[in-house]
PDB file of C-alpha atoms in Angstrom:
ATOM      1  CA  MET A 311      28.447 120.444 -15.367  1.00 75.00           C
ATOM      2  CA  GLN A 312      31.628 122.149 -16.102  1.00 86.00           C
ATOM      3  CA  PHE A 313      32.472 123.774 -19.184  1.00 93.00           C
ATOM      4  CA  GLY A 314      35.023 120.873 -20.406  1.00 93.00           C
ATOM      5  CA  SER A 315      31.862 118.453 -20.253  1.00 92.00           C
ATOM      6  CA  ARG A 316      29.789 121.247 -22.473  1.00 93.00           C
ATOM      7  CA  LEU A 317      32.571 121.175 -25.076  1.00 95.00           C
ATOM      8  CA  GLN A 318      32.265 117.443 -25.303  1.00 95.00           C
ATOM      9  CA  ILE A 319      28.470 117.740 -25.563  1.00 95.00           C
ATOM     10  CA  GLU A 320      28.879 120.132 -28.562  1.00 95.00           C
ATOM     11  CA  PHE A 321      31.759 118.340 -30.318  1.00 96.00           C
ATOM     12  CA  GLU A 322      29.766 115.018 -29.930  1.00 96.00           C
ATOM     13  CA  ALA A 323      26.708 116.570 -31.675  1.00 96.00           C
ATOM     14  CA  ARG A 324      28.676 118.282 -34.597  1.00 96.00           C
ATOM     15  CA  LYS A 325      30.326 114.578 -35.071  1.00 95.00           C
ATOM     16  CA  THR A 326      26.716 113.023 -35.100  1.00 95.00           C
ATOM     17  CA  LYS A 327      25.733 115.534 -37.949  1.00 95.00           C
ATOM     18  CA  ASN A 328      28.699 115.317 -39.584  1.00 95.00           C
ATOM     19  CA  PRO A 329      30.700 112.036 -38.910  1.00 94.00           C
ATOM     20  CA  ARG A 330      33.668 113.430 -40.923  1.00 95.00           C
ATOM     21  CA  TYR A 331      33.776 116.652 -38.538  1.00 96.00           C
ATOM     22  CA  SER A 332      37.312 116.438 -36.698  1.00 96.00           C
ATOM     23  CA  LEU A 333      38.616 117.689 -33.440  1.00 96.00           C
ATOM     24  CA  ARG A 334      41.078 119.885 -35.233  1.00 96.00           C
ATOM     25  CA  ALA A 335      37.793 121.604 -37.237  1.00 96.00           C
ATOM     26  CA  PHE A 336      36.271 121.639 -33.495  1.00 97.00           C
ATOM     27  CA  ALA A 337      39.382 123.564 -32.003  1.00 96.00           C
ATOM     28  CA  ALA A 338      39.553 125.879 -35.098  1.00 96.00           C
ATOM     29  CA  SER A 339      35.815 126.765 -34.847  1.00 96.00           C
ATOM     30  CA  ILE A 340      36.381 128.126 -31.244  1.00 96.00           C
ATOM     31  CA  GLY A 341      40.082 129.545 -31.758  1.00 95.00           C
ATOM     32  CA  ALA A 342      41.695 126.815 -29.749  1.00 95.00           C
ATOM     33  CA  GLU A 343      44.707 124.972 -30.218  1.00 94.00           C
ATOM     34  CA  HIS A 344      43.915 121.169 -31.580  1.00 94.00           C
ATOM     35  CA  SER A 345      46.304 119.811 -28.629  1.00 95.00           C
ATOM     36  CA  THR A 346      44.762 121.955 -26.243  1.00 95.00           C
ATOM     37  CA  VAL A 347      41.179 120.941 -26.751  1.00 95.00           C
ATOM     38  CA  SER A 348      42.427 117.203 -26.961  1.00 95.00           C
ATOM     39  CA  GLN A 349      43.745 117.314 -23.806  1.00 95.00           C
ATOM     40  CA  ILE A 350      40.481 118.904 -22.282  1.00 95.00           C
ATOM     41  CA  LEU A 351      37.991 116.423 -23.825  1.00 94.00           C
ATOM     42  CA  ARG A 352      40.326 113.533 -22.409  1.00 93.00           C
ATOM     43  CA  GLY A 353      40.238 115.107 -19.013  1.00 90.00           C
ATOM     44  CA  THR A 354      43.636 115.398 -18.720  1.00 92.00           C
ATOM     45  CA  ARG A 355      43.848 119.271 -18.584  1.00 90.00           C
ATOM     46  CA  PRO A 356      41.167 121.795 -17.007  1.00 89.00           C
ATOM     47  CA  VAL A 357      39.605 124.388 -19.404  1.00 92.00           C
ATOM     48  CA  PRO A 358      41.718 127.702 -18.924  1.00 91.00           C
ATOM     49  CA  THR A 359      39.405 130.034 -17.091  1.00 90.00           C
ATOM     50  CA  GLY A 360      40.266 132.656 -19.090  1.00 93.00           C
ATOM     51  CA  THR A 361      39.177 131.167 -22.234  1.00 95.00           C
ATOM     52  CA  ILE A 362      36.077 130.072 -21.382  1.00 95.00           C
ATOM     53  CA  ARG A 363      33.995 133.046 -22.153  1.00 95.00           C
ATOM     54  CA  ALA A 364      35.756 133.694 -25.816  1.00 96.00           C
ATOM     55  CA  TRP A 365      35.121 129.735 -26.472  1.00 96.00           C
ATOM     56  CA  ALA A 366      31.582 129.856 -25.229  1.00 95.00           C
ATOM     57  CA  LEU A 367      30.562 133.059 -27.464  1.00 95.00           C
ATOM     58  CA  LYS A 368      32.281 131.131 -30.452  1.00 95.00           C
ATOM     59  CA  LEU A 369      29.948 128.721 -29.543  1.00 95.00           C
ATOM     60  CA  GLY A 370      26.893 130.499 -29.764  1.00 94.00           C
ATOM     61  CA  MET A 371      26.101 130.599 -25.900  1.00 94.00           C
ATOM     62  CA  LEU A 372      24.482 133.462 -24.501  1.00 94.00           C
ATOM     63  CA  PRO A 373      26.853 135.513 -22.576  1.00 93.00           C
ATOM     64  CA  GLU A 374      24.726 134.887 -19.157  1.00 94.00           C
ATOM     65  CA  GLU A 375      25.528 131.217 -20.193  1.00 92.00           C
ATOM     66  CA  ALA A 376      29.418 132.141 -20.420  1.00 93.00           C
ATOM     67  CA  ALA A 377      29.481 133.984 -17.089  1.00 93.00           C
ATOM     68  CA  ILE A 378      27.720 130.835 -15.233  1.00 93.00           C
ATOM     69  CA  TYR A 379      30.551 128.356 -16.770  1.00 93.00           C
ATOM     70  CA  VAL A 380      33.142 131.121 -15.583  1.00 92.00           C
ATOM     71  CA  ALA A 381      31.677 131.008 -12.095  1.00 92.00           C
ATOM     72  CA  ALA A 382      31.326 127.343 -12.042  1.00 89.00           C
ATOM     73  CA  SER A 383      35.152 127.134 -12.806  1.00 88.00           C
ATOM     74  CA  HIS A 384      36.195 128.839  -9.818  1.00 87.00           C
ATOM     75  CA  ALA A 385      33.623 126.376  -7.737  1.00 85.00           C
ATOM     76  CA  ALA A 386      35.252 123.672  -5.462  1.00 79.00           C
ATOM     77  CA  THR A 387      34.756 120.211  -7.023  1.00 80.00           C
ATOM     78  CA  PRO A 388      32.435 117.788  -4.687  1.00 79.00           C
ATOM     79  CA  GLU A 389      35.923 115.808  -4.184  1.00 81.00           C
ATOM     80  CA  SER A 390      37.926 119.086  -3.316  1.00 83.00           C
ATOM     81  CA  SER A 391      35.396 120.089  -0.981  1.00 84.00           C
ATOM     82  CA  ARG A 392      35.029 116.573   0.503  1.00 82.00           C
ATOM     83  CA  ARG A 393      38.850 116.779   1.094  1.00 84.00           C
ATOM     84  CA  ALA A 394      38.733 120.193   2.611  1.00 85.00           C
ATOM     85  CA  GLN A 395      35.841 119.764   4.848  1.00 85.00           C
ATOM     86  CA  GLN A 396      37.500 116.272   5.906  1.00 84.00           C
ATOM     87  CA  LEU A 397      41.142 118.095   6.716  1.00 87.00           C
ATOM     88  CA  LEU A 398      38.876 120.595   8.598  1.00 87.00           C
ATOM     89  CA  HIS A 399      37.309 118.303  10.668  1.00 87.00           C
ATOM     90  CA  TRP A 400      40.019 115.797  11.440  1.00 87.00           C
ATOM     91  CA  THR A 401      42.745 118.658  12.373  1.00 89.00           C
ATOM     92  CA  ALA A 402      40.412 119.951  14.550  1.00 90.00           C
ATOM     93  CA  GLU A 403      39.727 116.800  16.280  1.00 88.00           C
ATOM     94  CA  ALA A 404      43.303 116.198  16.661  1.00 88.00           C
ATOM     95  CA  LEU A 405      43.986 120.166  18.053  1.00 90.00           C
ATOM     96  CA  ALA A 406      41.113 119.361  20.402  1.00 92.00           C
ATOM     97  CA  VAL A 407      42.895 116.367  21.663  1.00 89.00           C
ATOM     98  CA  ILE A 408      46.025 118.364  22.055  1.00 90.00           C
ATOM     99  CA  ASN A 409      44.567 121.366  23.580  1.00 92.00           C
ATOM    100  CA  GLU A 410      41.690 120.138  25.853  1.00 94.00           C
ATOM    101  CA  PRO A 411      42.716 118.349  29.076  1.00 95.00           C
ATOM    102  CA  VAL A 412      39.154 117.571  29.885  1.00 96.00           C
ATOM    103  CA  HIS A 413      39.612 114.145  27.599  1.00 96.00           C
ATOM    104  CA  PHE A 414      42.561 112.972  29.872  1.00 96.00           C
ATOM    105  CA  ASP A 415      40.184 114.099  33.095  1.00 96.00           C
ATOM    106  CA  ILE A 416      37.716 112.190  31.821  1.00 97.00           C
ATOM    107  CA  LEU A 417      39.500 109.276  31.566  1.00 96.00           C
ATOM    108  CA  ARG A 418      41.318 109.548  35.012  1.00 96.00           C
ATOM    109  CA  MET A 419      38.005 110.224  36.727  1.00 96.00           C
ATOM    110  CA  THR A 420      36.387 106.859  35.495  1.00 96.00           C
ATOM    111  CA  ARG A 421      39.464 104.820  37.326  1.00 95.00           C
ATOM    112  CA  ASP A 422      38.582 106.925  40.573  1.00 94.00           C
ATOM    113  CA  PRO A 423      36.408 104.626  43.128  1.00 93.00           C
ATOM    114  CA  GLY A 424      34.126 107.843  43.502  1.00 94.00           C
ATOM    115  CA  PHE A 425      33.700 108.347  40.037  1.00 95.00           C
ATOM    116  CA  ARG A 426      29.857 109.110  38.758  1.00 93.00           C
ATOM    117  CA  PRO A 427      28.913 108.466  35.534  1.00 92.00           C
ATOM    118  CA  ASP A 428      26.957 111.453  35.482  1.00 93.00           C
ATOM    119  CA  VAL A 429      27.943 114.570  33.144  1.00 95.00           C
ATOM    120  CA  ARG A 430      26.888 117.156  35.192  1.00 95.00           C
ATOM    121  CA  TRP A 431      28.818 115.787  38.095  1.00 96.00           C
ATOM    122  CA  ILE A 432      31.905 115.412  35.772  1.00 97.00           C
ATOM    123  CA  SER A 433      31.020 119.047  34.691  1.00 97.00           C
ATOM    124  CA  ARG A 434      31.462 120.349  38.233  1.00 97.00           C
ATOM    125  CA  GLN A 435      34.478 118.527  38.922  1.00 96.00           C
ATOM    126  CA  THR A 436      36.176 119.591  35.491  1.00 96.00           C
ATOM    127  CA  GLY A 437      34.812 123.061  35.644  1.00 96.00           C
ATOM    128  CA  VAL A 438      33.882 122.717  32.104  1.00 97.00           C
ATOM    129  CA  SER A 439      30.606 123.067  30.683  1.00 97.00           C
ATOM    130  CA  ILE A 440      27.959 120.000  30.453  1.00 97.00           C
ATOM    131  CA  ASP A 441      28.028 120.533  26.415  1.00 97.00           C
ATOM    132  CA  HIS A 442      31.956 120.519  26.282  1.00 97.00           C
ATOM    133  CA  VAL A 443      32.103 117.505  28.342  1.00 97.00           C
ATOM    134  CA  ASN A 444      29.424 115.615  26.201  1.00 96.00           C
ATOM    135  CA  ILE A 445      31.597 116.674  23.341  1.00 96.00           C
ATOM    136  CA  ALA A 446      34.728 115.371  24.858  1.00 96.00           C
ATOM    137  CA  LEU A 447      33.040 112.042  25.432  1.00 95.00           C
ATOM    138  CA  THR A 448      31.443 111.870  22.059  1.00 94.00           C
ATOM    139  CA  ARG A 449      35.156 112.150  20.801  1.00 94.00           C
ATOM    140  CA  LEU A 450      36.431 109.514  23.702  1.00 94.00           C
ATOM    141  CA  LEU A 451      33.685 107.063  22.323  1.00 93.00           C
ATOM    142  CA  ARG A 452      34.621 107.408  18.480  1.00 90.00           C
ATOM    143  CA  LEU A 453      38.216 106.915  19.115  1.00 91.00           C
ATOM    144  CA  GLN A 454      37.428 104.076  21.226  1.00 91.00           C
ATOM    145  CA  LEU A 455      39.238 105.374  24.137  1.00 94.00           C
ATOM    146  CA  LEU A 456      36.200 105.118  26.396  1.00 95.00           C
ATOM    147  CA  GLU A 457      33.410 102.379  26.700  1.00 93.00           C
ATOM    148  CA  MET A 458      30.001 102.865  28.371  1.00 89.00           C
ATOM    149  CA  ALA A 459      28.080  99.745  29.339  1.00 82.00           C
ATOM    150  CA  SER A 460      25.399  99.056  31.795  1.00 72.00           C
ATOM    151  CA  GLY A 461      25.614 102.140  33.588  1.00 74.00           C
ATOM    152  CA  GLU A 462      29.559 102.047  33.889  1.00 86.00           C
ATOM    153  CA  TRP A 463      32.175 103.917  32.302  1.00 92.00           C
ATOM    154  CA  LYS A 464      35.368 102.203  31.153  1.00 92.00           C
ATOM    155  CA  ASP A 465      38.488 103.618  30.093  1.00 94.00           C
ATOM    156  CA  VAL A 466      39.884 101.103  27.600  1.00 94.00           C
ATOM    157  CA  THR A 467      43.281 102.515  26.539  1.00 94.00           C
ATOM    158  CA  GLY A 468      44.856  99.343  27.826  1.00 94.00           C
ATOM    159  CA  PHE A 469      47.264 101.534  29.737  1.00 95.00           C
ATOM    160  CA  GLN A 470      48.305 100.437  33.352  1.00 94.00           C
ATOM    161  CA  GLU A 471      49.490 103.806  34.444  1.00 94.00           C
ATOM    162  CA  LEU A 472      47.572 106.597  32.699  1.00 94.00           C
ATOM    163  CA  THR A 473      49.593 109.839  32.115  1.00 94.00           C
ATOM    164  CA  GLU A 474      48.399 112.655  30.126  1.00 93.00           C
ATOM    165  CA  ARG A 475      50.970 112.339  27.277  1.00 94.00           C
ATOM    166  CA  LYS A 476      50.287 108.532  26.896  1.00 93.00           C
ATOM    167  CA  VAL A 477      46.518 109.543  26.525  1.00 93.00           C
ATOM    168  CA  ARG A 478      47.305 112.310  23.929  1.00 92.00           C
ATOM    169  CA  LYS A 479      49.564 109.971  21.754  1.00 92.00           C
ATOM    170  CA  LEU A 480      46.949 107.393  21.640  1.00 93.00           C
ATOM    171  CA  ALA A 481      44.219 109.697  20.716  1.00 92.00           C
ATOM    172  CA  LEU A 482      46.352 111.367  18.131  1.00 91.00           C
ATOM    173  CA  GLU A 483      47.267 107.838  16.548  1.00 91.00           C
ATOM    174  CA  ARG A 484      43.255 107.039  16.843  1.00 90.00           C
ATOM    175  CA  VAL A 485      42.509 110.331  14.915  1.00 90.00           C
ATOM    176  CA  ARG A 486      45.091 109.478  12.643  1.00 90.00           C
ATOM    177  CA  TRP A 487      44.124 106.394  11.528  1.00 88.00           C
ATOM    178  CA  ALA A 488      40.453 107.422  11.463  1.00 86.00           C
ATOM    179  CA  ALA A 489      41.393 110.472   8.833  1.00 86.00           C
ATOM    180  CA  ALA A 490      43.428 107.995   6.802  1.00 87.00           C
ATOM    181  CA  GLU A 491      40.185 105.736   6.534  1.00 82.00           C
ATOM    182  CA  ASN A 492      38.959 108.725   4.924  1.00 78.00           C
ATOM    183  CA  ARG A 493      41.768 109.106   2.736  1.00 80.00           C
ATOM    184  CA  ILE A 494      43.594 112.107   4.789  1.00 82.00           C
ATOM    185  CA  ASN A 495      46.954 112.148   5.843  1.00 84.00           C
ATOM    186  CA  LEU A 496      47.727 113.935   8.744  1.00 82.00           C
ATOM    187  CA  GLY A 497      51.250 113.208   8.764  1.00 76.00           C
ATOM    188  CA  ARG A 498      53.941 110.430   9.562  1.00 61.00           C
ATOM    189  CA  LYS A 499      53.876 108.591  12.510  1.00 53.00           C
ATOM    190  CA  SER A 500      56.505 109.621  14.903  1.00 46.00           C
ATOM    191  CA  ASN A 501      58.951 107.186  16.214  1.00 43.00           C
ATOM    192  CA  SER A 502      59.343 108.919  19.776  1.00 39.00           C
TER     193      SER A 502
ATOM    194  CA  MET B  76      10.797  93.086  13.993  1.00 68.00           C
ATOM    195  CA  SER B  77      10.026  96.108  11.910  1.00 88.00           C
ATOM    196  CA  ASN B  78      12.480  98.997  12.239  1.00 95.00           C
ATOM    197  CA  ALA B  79      10.898 101.985  13.226  1.00 95.00           C
ATOM    198  CA  VAL B  80      12.314 105.565  13.159  1.00 96.00           C
ATOM    199  CA  MET B  81      12.397 106.339  16.893  1.00 95.00           C
ATOM    200  CA  GLN B  82      13.899 109.590  17.466  1.00 95.00           C
ATOM    201  CA  PHE B  83      15.349 112.413  15.771  1.00 97.00           C
ATOM    202  CA  GLN B  84      18.617 113.966  17.006  1.00 97.00           C
ATOM    203  CA  ILE B  85      19.669 117.598  16.159  1.00 98.00           C
ATOM    204  CA  ILE B  86      23.742 117.906  16.507  1.00 97.00           C
ATOM    205  CA  SER B  87      24.056 121.832  16.918  1.00 97.00           C
ATOM    206  CA  ARG B  88      27.378 123.756  17.282  1.00 96.00           C
ATOM    207  CA  ASP B  89      24.808 125.897  19.673  1.00 97.00           C
ATOM    208  CA  PRO B  90      22.218 123.407  21.198  1.00 97.00           C
ATOM    209  CA  GLN B  91      21.128 126.278  23.773  1.00 97.00           C
ATOM    210  CA  GLY B  92      20.325 128.565  20.694  1.00 97.00           C
ATOM    211  CA  THR B  93      18.670 125.636  18.689  1.00 98.00           C
ATOM    212  CA  SER B  94      16.654 124.590  22.038  1.00 97.00           C
ATOM    213  CA  GLN B  95      15.477 128.290  22.368  1.00 97.00           C
ATOM    214  CA  PHE B  96      14.571 128.501  18.506  1.00 98.00           C
ATOM    215  CA  TYR B  97      12.442 125.443  18.591  1.00 97.00           C
ATOM    216  CA  ALA B  98      10.829 125.995  21.882  1.00 97.00           C
ATOM    217  CA  ASN B  99      10.010 129.718  20.528  1.00 97.00           C
ATOM    218  CA  LEU B 100       8.657 128.507  17.162  1.00 98.00           C
ATOM    219  CA  PHE B 101       6.610 125.145  17.985  1.00 97.00           C
ATOM    220  CA  GLY B 102       6.554 125.521  21.993  1.00 97.00           C
ATOM    221  CA  TRP B 103       8.611 122.220  22.078  1.00 97.00           C
ATOM    222  CA  LYS B 104       9.722 121.522  25.639  1.00 97.00           C
ATOM    223  CA  VAL B 105      13.225 120.879  26.140  1.00 97.00           C
ATOM    224  CA  ASN B 106      14.612 118.863  29.455  1.00 97.00           C
ATOM    225  CA  ALA B 107      17.962 118.084  29.935  1.00 96.00           C
ATOM    226  CA  ASP B 108      18.001 117.262  33.735  1.00 94.00           C
ATOM    227  CA  ASN B 109      19.436 113.620  33.317  1.00 92.00           C
ATOM    228  CA  PRO B 110      22.687 112.151  33.664  1.00 90.00           C
ATOM    229  CA  MET B 111      23.939 112.852  30.399  1.00 91.00           C
ATOM    230  CA  GLY B 112      22.716 116.335  30.109  1.00 93.00           C
ATOM    231  CA  TYR B 113      20.603 115.452  27.259  1.00 95.00           C
ATOM    232  CA  ARG B 114      18.452 117.860  26.032  1.00 97.00           C
ATOM    233  CA  GLU B 115      15.279 115.804  25.567  1.00 97.00           C
ATOM    234  CA  VAL B 116      12.715 117.433  23.218  1.00 98.00           C
ATOM    235  CA  ASN B 117       8.979 116.652  23.940  1.00 97.00           C
ATOM    236  CA  THR B 118       7.090 117.746  20.905  1.00 97.00           C
ATOM    237  CA  GLY B 119       4.061 117.899  22.777  1.00 96.00           C
ATOM    238  CA  ALA B 120       2.503 116.008  19.664  1.00 96.00           C
ATOM    239  CA  THR B 121       0.625 112.668  19.879  1.00 94.00           C
ATOM    240  CA  GLU B 122       1.868 111.952  16.477  1.00 95.00           C
ATOM    241  CA  GLY B 123       5.210 111.705  14.736  1.00 95.00           C
ATOM    242  CA  ILE B 124       8.468 111.039  17.101  1.00 96.00           C
ATOM    243  CA  GLN B 125      10.534 113.111  19.784  1.00 96.00           C
ATOM    244  CA  GLY B 126      14.117 113.864  19.472  1.00 97.00           C
ATOM    245  CA  GLY B 127      16.690 115.356  21.107  1.00 97.00           C
ATOM    246  CA  ILE B 128      19.735 118.038  20.912  1.00 98.00           C
ATOM    247  CA  TRP B 129      23.157 116.978  21.190  1.00 97.00           C
ATOM    248  CA  PRO B 130      26.528 119.524  21.064  1.00 97.00           C
ATOM    249  CA  ALA B 131      28.743 119.565  17.936  1.00 95.00           C
ATOM    250  CA  PRO B 132      32.419 120.399  18.055  1.00 93.00           C
ATOM    251  CA  PRO B 133      32.979 123.911  16.268  1.00 89.00           C
ATOM    252  CA  GLN B 134      34.192 122.472  13.252  1.00 86.00           C
ATOM    253  CA  SER B 135      31.356 120.230  12.499  1.00 89.00           C
ATOM    254  CA  PRO B 136      28.445 121.218  10.278  1.00 90.00           C
ATOM    255  CA  ASN B 137      24.913 121.246  11.738  1.00 95.00           C
ATOM    256  CA  PHE B 138      22.763 118.410  10.966  1.00 96.00           C
ATOM    257  CA  VAL B 139      19.637 115.904  12.032  1.00 97.00           C
ATOM    258  CA  GLN B 140      20.447 112.089  12.173  1.00 96.00           C
ATOM    259  CA  LEU B 141      17.832 109.344  12.852  1.00 97.00           C
ATOM    260  CA  PHE B 142      17.724 106.803  15.154  1.00 97.00           C
ATOM    261  CA  ILE B 143      16.374 103.466  14.117  1.00 97.00           C
ATOM    262  CA  SER B 144      14.931 100.627  16.158  1.00 96.00           C
ATOM    263  CA  VAL B 145      16.827  97.234  16.229  1.00 97.00           C
ATOM    264  CA  ASP B 146      16.489  94.103  18.376  1.00 95.00           C
ATOM    265  CA  ASP B 147      20.115  93.243  18.276  1.00 95.00           C
ATOM    266  CA  ILE B 148      22.392  96.323  17.703  1.00 95.00           C
ATOM    267  CA  LYS B 149      25.809  94.547  17.169  1.00 93.00           C
ATOM    268  CA  ALA B 150      24.017  92.502  14.460  1.00 96.00           C
ATOM    269  CA  TYR B 151      22.532  95.298  12.909  1.00 97.00           C
ATOM    270  CA  SER B 152      26.037  97.157  12.962  1.00 96.00           C
ATOM    271  CA  ALA B 153      27.627  94.414  11.183  1.00 96.00           C
ATOM    272  CA  LYS B 154      24.742  93.931   8.762  1.00 97.00           C
ATOM    273  CA  ALA B 155      25.417  97.812   7.878  1.00 97.00           C
ATOM    274  CA  GLU B 156      29.061  97.636   7.630  1.00 96.00           C
ATOM    275  CA  SER B 157      28.843  94.663   5.236  1.00 97.00           C
ATOM    276  CA  LEU B 158      26.443  96.820   3.171  1.00 97.00           C
ATOM    277  CA  GLY B 159      28.874  99.629   3.238  1.00 95.00           C
ATOM    278  CA  ALA B 160      28.466 101.759   6.439  1.00 95.00           C
ATOM    279  CA  THR B 161      31.098 102.785   8.746  1.00 92.00           C
ATOM    280  CA  VAL B 162      30.879 102.765  12.443  1.00 92.00           C
ATOM    281  CA  LEU B 163      31.465 106.478  13.903  1.00 91.00           C
ATOM    282  CA  ILE B 164      30.346 105.489  17.647  1.00 91.00           C
ATOM    283  CA  PRO B 165      30.430 101.657  18.850  1.00 90.00           C
ATOM    284  CA  CYS B 166      27.641 100.142  20.624  1.00 91.00           C
ATOM    285  CA  THR B 167      27.243 102.356  23.845  1.00 91.00           C
ATOM    286  CA  VAL B 168      25.069 101.615  26.746  1.00 89.00           C
ATOM    287  CA  LEU B 169      23.105 104.523  27.778  1.00 86.00           C
ATOM    288  CA  PRO B 170      22.169 105.233  31.504  1.00 81.00           C
ATOM    289  CA  ASP B 171      18.550 104.280  31.277  1.00 82.00           C
ATOM    290  CA  GLY B 172      19.808 101.092  29.936  1.00 86.00           C
ATOM    291  CA  GLY B 173      18.947 101.478  26.364  1.00 89.00           C
ATOM    292  CA  SER B 174      22.079 101.007  23.704  1.00 93.00           C
ATOM    293  CA  MET B 175      22.853 103.245  20.695  1.00 94.00           C
ATOM    294  CA  SER B 176      25.653 103.381  17.936  1.00 95.00           C
ATOM    295  CA  VAL B 177      25.862 105.845  15.442  1.00 95.00           C
ATOM    296  CA  LEU B 178      27.348 104.874  11.634  1.00 96.00           C
ATOM    297  CA  HIS B 179      27.874 106.633   8.683  1.00 93.00           C
ATOM    298  CA  ASP B 180      25.689 105.156   5.673  1.00 96.00           C
ATOM    299  CA  SER B 181      27.098 104.093   2.402  1.00 94.00           C
ATOM    300  CA  GLN B 182      26.810 107.722   1.091  1.00 91.00           C
ATOM    301  CA  GLY B 183      28.742 109.127   4.089  1.00 89.00           C
ATOM    302  CA  MET B 184      25.150 110.108   6.079  1.00 93.00           C
ATOM    303  CA  PRO B 185      25.189 109.418   9.947  1.00 94.00           C
ATOM    304  CA  PHE B 186      22.378 107.676  11.240  1.00 97.00           C
ATOM    305  CA  GLY B 187      21.659 106.098  14.711  1.00 97.00           C
ATOM    306  CA  LEU B 188      20.977 102.614  15.650  1.00 97.00           C
ATOM    307  CA  TRP B 189      19.154 102.338  18.923  1.00 96.00           C
ATOM    308  CA  GLN B 190      17.954  99.235  21.183  1.00 95.00           C
ATOM    309  CA  ARG B 191      15.638  99.211  23.908  1.00 91.00           C
ATOM    310  CA  PRO B 192      16.632  98.404  27.641  1.00 88.00           C
ATOM    311  CA  ALA B 193      16.619  94.646  27.860  1.00 80.00           C
TER     312      ALA B 193
END
């Protein structure tokens, strides 16, 4: 619970005791402007961090309680934390697609008649560790660029001729769509 | 059919370190000698479920996901979506013939569906 919610509870409690108790009186009791408190209680502005301690003490809270509310005001909200985590995730996904040729290599190799659907073999062919091949593989499945069915791996990019540039572009498009589904905007679609 | 929890999967940024940790702590046997290089975990116990360890990309958190047995992976995947889930990895047939799919549940928590080889 942030300090704004605590203010709301305090105000409601005072109004319950005295139905004629006004917001103006409440604001005055903590040494705040009426309009500021009104906006905070309506949720249209946050409590200024610099005022929390003084207001909390005026409300009769312990200094230790006030300190917790000040600390809580610096913590990220669940929504901002979710967004930051999602942004980190999707930009890292995009950067991996841009910088790690193993994604293209796996797709290219699936078209080769000598291809073996064995991660250890792919690791040897690409010189990339088994764990990194598996991370790339998971990404290709997630972006629906590869399918695994009945022991066969199939490139499902839909390209007749596979080039690194085409794969990168399609993969980035899929990353952007997936990010958008999570309400993360990775920039406008390029026209090139 | 009943939908048993079949397997746990630890998704780790350091799968080797994780394998080592649990091997040292509980004596679990970890074997990656299979076409996916998948670290299969044998707890050595007759009760509970067995599991595996899979690598996570560097930005991902470490977490555990559960695989639940179904008799029709596509039908359950569609049902999960109708209940608010999203598909992360569509139905994929594994080298042993079993199928798996990974979804986010309605709260955004990942879980897997698993279907025995036909």
